[in-house]
Coordinates of C-alpha atoms in Angstrom, one line a residue:
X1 CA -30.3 -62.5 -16.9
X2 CA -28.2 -60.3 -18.9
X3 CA -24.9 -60.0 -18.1
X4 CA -23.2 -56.5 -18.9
X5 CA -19.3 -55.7 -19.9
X6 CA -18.1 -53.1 -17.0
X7 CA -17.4 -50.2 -19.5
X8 CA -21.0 -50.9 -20.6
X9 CA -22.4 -50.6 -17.2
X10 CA -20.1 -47.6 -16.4
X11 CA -21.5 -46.0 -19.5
X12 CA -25.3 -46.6 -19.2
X13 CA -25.0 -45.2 -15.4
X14 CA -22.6 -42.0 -16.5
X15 CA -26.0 -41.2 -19.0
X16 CA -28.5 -42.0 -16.7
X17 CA -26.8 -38.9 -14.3
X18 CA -26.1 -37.0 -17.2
X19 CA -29.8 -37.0 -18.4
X20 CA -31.5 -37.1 -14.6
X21 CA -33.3 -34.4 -13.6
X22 CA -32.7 -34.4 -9.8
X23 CA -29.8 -36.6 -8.2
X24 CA -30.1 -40.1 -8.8
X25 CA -29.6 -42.6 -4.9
X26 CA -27.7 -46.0 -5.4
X27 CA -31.4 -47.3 -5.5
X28 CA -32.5 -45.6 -8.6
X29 CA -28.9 -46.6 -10.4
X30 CA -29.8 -49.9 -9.8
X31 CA -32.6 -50.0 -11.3
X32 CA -30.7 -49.8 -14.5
X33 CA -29.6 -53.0 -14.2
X34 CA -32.3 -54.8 -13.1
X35 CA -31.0 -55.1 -9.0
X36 CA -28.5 -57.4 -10.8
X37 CA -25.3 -55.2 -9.7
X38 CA -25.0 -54.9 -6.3
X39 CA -24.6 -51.5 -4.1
X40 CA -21.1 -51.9 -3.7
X41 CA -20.6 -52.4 -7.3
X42 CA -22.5 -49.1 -8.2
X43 CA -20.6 -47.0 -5.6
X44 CA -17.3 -48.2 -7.5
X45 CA -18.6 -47.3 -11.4
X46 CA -19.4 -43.7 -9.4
X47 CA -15.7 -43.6 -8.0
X48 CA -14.2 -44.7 -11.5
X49 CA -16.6 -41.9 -13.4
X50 CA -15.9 -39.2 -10.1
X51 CA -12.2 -40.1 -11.5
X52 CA -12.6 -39.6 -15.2
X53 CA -14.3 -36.5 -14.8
X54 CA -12.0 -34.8 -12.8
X55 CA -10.3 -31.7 -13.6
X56 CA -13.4 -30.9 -16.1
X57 CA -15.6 -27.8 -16.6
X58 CA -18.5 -30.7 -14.9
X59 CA -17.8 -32.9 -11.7
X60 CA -20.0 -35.9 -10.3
X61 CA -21.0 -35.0 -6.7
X62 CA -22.7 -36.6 -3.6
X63 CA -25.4 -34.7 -2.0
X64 CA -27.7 -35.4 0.4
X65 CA -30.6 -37.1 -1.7
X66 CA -27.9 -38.6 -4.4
X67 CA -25.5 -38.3 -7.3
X68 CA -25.3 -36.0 -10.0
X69 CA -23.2 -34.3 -12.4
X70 CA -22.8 -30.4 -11.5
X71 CA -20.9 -27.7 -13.3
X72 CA -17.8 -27.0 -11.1
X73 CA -17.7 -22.9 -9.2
X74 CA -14.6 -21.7 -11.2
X75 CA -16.4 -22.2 -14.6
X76 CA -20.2 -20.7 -12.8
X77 CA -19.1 -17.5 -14.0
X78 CA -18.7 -17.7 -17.1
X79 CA -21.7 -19.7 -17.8
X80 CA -23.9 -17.1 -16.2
X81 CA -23.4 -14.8 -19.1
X82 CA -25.7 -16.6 -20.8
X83 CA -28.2 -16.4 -18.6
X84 CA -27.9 -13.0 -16.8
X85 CA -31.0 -12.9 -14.6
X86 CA -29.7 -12.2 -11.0
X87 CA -30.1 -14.7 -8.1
X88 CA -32.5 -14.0 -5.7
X89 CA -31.6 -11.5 -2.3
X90 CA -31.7 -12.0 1.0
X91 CA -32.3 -9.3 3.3
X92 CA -29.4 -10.0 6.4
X93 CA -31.9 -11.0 8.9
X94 CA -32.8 -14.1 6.4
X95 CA -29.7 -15.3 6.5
X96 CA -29.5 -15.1 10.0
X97 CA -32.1 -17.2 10.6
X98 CA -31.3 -19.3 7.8
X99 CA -28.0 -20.0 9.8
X100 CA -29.5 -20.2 13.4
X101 CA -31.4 -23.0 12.1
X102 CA -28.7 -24.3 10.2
X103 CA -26.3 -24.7 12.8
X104 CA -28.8 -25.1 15.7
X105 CA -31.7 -27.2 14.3
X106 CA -34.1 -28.5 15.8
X107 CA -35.0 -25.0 16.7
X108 CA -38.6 -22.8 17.6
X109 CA -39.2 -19.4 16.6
X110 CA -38.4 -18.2 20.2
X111 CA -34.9 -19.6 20.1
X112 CA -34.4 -17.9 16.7
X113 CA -35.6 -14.5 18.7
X114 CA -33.7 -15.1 22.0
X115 CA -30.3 -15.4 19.9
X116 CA -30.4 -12.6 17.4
X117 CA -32.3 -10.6 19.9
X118 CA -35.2 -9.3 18.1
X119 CA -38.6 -10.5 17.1
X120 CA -38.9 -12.8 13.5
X121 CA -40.8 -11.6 10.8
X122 CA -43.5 -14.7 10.1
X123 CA -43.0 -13.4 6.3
X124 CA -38.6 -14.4 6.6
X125 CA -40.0 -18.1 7.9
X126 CA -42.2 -18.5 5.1
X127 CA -40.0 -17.2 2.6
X128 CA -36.9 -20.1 3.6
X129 CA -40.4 -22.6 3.4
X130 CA -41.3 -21.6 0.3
X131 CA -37.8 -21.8 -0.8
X132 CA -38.0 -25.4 0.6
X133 CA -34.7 -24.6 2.4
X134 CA -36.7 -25.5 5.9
X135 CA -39.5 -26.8 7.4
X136 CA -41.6 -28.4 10.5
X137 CA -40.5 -31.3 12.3
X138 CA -42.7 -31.6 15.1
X139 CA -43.5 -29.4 18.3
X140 CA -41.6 -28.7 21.1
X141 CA -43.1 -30.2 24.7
X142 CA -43.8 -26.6 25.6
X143 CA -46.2 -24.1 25.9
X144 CA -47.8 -23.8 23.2
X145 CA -46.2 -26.2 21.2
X146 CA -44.2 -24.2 19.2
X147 CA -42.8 -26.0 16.3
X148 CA -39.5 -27.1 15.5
X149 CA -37.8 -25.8 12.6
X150 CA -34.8 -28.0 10.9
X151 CA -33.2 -27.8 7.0
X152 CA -34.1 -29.9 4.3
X153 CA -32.6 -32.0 2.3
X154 CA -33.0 -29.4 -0.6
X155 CA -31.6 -26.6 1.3
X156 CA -28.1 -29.0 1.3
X157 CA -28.5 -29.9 -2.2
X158 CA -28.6 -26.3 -3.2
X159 CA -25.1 -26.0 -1.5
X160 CA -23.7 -28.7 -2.9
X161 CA -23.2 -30.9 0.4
X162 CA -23.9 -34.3 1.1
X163 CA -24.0 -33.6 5.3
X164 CA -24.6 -31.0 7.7
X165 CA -21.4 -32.2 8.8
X166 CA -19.8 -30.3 5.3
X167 CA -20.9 -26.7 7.2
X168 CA -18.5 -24.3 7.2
X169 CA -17.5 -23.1 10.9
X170 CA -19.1 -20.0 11.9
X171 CA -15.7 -18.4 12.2
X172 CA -15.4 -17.5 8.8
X173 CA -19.0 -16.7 7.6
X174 CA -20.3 -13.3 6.9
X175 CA -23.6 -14.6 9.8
X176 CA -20.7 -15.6 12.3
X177 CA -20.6 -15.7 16.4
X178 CA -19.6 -12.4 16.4
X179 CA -22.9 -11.0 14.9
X180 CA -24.9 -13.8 16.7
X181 CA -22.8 -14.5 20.3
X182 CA -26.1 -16.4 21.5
X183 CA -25.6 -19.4 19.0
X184 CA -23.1 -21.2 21.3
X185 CA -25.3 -20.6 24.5
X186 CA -28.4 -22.4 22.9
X187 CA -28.7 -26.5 23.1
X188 CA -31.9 -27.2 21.1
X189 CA -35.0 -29.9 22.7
X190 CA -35.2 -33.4 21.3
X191 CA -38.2 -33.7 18.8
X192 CA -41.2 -34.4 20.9
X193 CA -43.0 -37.6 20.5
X194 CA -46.0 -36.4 18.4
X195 CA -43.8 -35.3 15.3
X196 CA -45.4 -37.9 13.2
X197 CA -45.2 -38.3 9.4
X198 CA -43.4 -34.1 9.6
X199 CA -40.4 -36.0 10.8
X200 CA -40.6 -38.5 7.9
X201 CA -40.5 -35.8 5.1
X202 CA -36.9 -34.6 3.8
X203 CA -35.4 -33.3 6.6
X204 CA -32.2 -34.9 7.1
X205 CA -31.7 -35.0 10.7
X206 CA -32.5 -38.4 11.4
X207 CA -29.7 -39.8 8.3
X208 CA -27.2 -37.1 8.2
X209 CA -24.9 -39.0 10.5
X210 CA -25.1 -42.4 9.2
X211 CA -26.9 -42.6 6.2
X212 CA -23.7 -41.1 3.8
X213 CA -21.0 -43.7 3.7
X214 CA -18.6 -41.6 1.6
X215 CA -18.7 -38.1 2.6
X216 CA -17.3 -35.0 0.5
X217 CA -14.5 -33.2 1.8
X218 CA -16.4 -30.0 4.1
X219 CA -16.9 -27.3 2.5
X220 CA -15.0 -24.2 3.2
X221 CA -16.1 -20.8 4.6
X222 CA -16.2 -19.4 1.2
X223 CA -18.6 -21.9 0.0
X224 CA -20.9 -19.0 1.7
X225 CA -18.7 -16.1 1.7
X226 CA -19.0 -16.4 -2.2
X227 CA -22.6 -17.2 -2.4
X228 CA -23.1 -13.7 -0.2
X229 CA -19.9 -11.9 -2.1
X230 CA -22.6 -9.6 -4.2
X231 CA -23.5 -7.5 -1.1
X232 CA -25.9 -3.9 -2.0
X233 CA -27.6 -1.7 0.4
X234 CA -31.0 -1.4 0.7
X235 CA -33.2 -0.2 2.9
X236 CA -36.4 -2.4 5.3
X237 CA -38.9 -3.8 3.6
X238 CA -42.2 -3.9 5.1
X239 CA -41.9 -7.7 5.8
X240 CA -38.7 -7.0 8.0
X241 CA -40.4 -3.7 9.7
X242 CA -39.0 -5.0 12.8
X243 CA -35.6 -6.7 12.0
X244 CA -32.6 -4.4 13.0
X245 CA -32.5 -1.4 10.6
X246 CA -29.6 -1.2 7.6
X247 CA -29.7 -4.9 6.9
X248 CA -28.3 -5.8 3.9
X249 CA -29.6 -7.6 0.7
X250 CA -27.9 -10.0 0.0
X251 CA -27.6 -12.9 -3.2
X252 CA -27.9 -16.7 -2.3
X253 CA -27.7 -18.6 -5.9
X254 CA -28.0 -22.6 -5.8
X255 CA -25.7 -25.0 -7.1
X256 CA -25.8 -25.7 -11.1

């Protein structure tokens, strides 16, 4: 078995994340060597290179499906100049369903309607889908059936956050209880029994409390209140025909 100098290990791990294409779990890094460093091991060489990064224009971060190397939010602006093509916009009534499921998950279509108090445009769920932002769970023991709509692990990535615990309060977002005073009043249904392989996909319900030993520090309200600062009228389009009227667009860019 060969046996590696630290610094050499340090270094083949710190290109490995610098070259991967998605974030690399403690499983894949230790595949580098062969399952011949242990877990702990690996979690120290990412402390140590966490540490030696610091303070640069890139930072090593945990998210929820694993490590990688990110440029940091106070150098995002500049690096956008060379690539000027505009995030995508959110109407309003996205993100407010984006963050009644956030906050709320597991949650049905209904409970989406009941709190913001108007009916949900199938086109707004399929467009946080497609995004890959949410998805099915499993069906609520109900009428019906209705299905159960959570976040991904994606959707977290995207943000930069290791754990739903990292959420901002709603106090200080833009989508806050003030503009949605049902979200407190609503305790979402357990997963019903028939969920299946839905429940085995990336939605991180079932890890998000246990599964990350070493947690970031949460993320602050303007983790959000930046992602949405680039607000611009517009008027309905046909997809939100029913939402409430003079909803603003609004720009959601993911994490470099």
């Amino acid at each position: 078995m060969e046996v590696l100098d630290p610094q050499d290990a340090e270094r083949i791990l710190e290109a490995a994340l610098l070259c991967a294409s998605q974030p690399m779990t403690v499983r894949d890094m230790r595949q580098l060597f062969d399952n011949a460093v242990s877990a702990d091991a690996v979690r120290g060489m990412l402390d140590k290179l966490s540490a030696q990064w610091f303070g640069r224009g890139v930072e090593l971060r945990e998210l929820a499906s694993g490590w990688r190397f990110q440029t940091r939010a106070d150098v995002q602006a500049h690096l956008d100049r060379l690539n000027p093509e505009k995030p995508p916009k959110y109407t309003r009534a996205t993100l407010e369903t984006l963050a009644i499921i956030a906050y709320k998950q597991p949650v049905t279509r209904g409970d989406i309607e009941d709190i913001r108090g108007v009916t949900v445009s199938s086109n707004i769920i399929k467009q946080l889908e497609d995004r890959g932002w949410v998805e099915v769970i499993g069906h609520r023991d109900a009428p019906g059936r209705p299905a159960l709509f959570a976040t991904t692990r994606q959707f977290l990535d995207d943000l930069g956050l290791a754990s739903l615990a990292q959420l901002p309060t709603l106090e200080g977002l833009p989508v806050s209880q003030g503009l949605l005073p049902g979200l407190d009043d609503l305790m979402p249904d357990a997963v019903s029994d028939d969920a299946g392989s839905n429940a085995e996909q990336s939605s991180i319900l079932e890890t998000e409390l246990g599964a990350i030993e070493a947690p970031l520090e949460p993320a602050s309200a303007a983790t959000f209140a930046d992602a949405q600062s680039d607000v611009v009228g517009a008027s309905m389009t046909s997809s939100d025909a029913f939402e409430s009227p003079g909803s603003d667009v609004v720009s959601f860019p993911s994490a470099s």
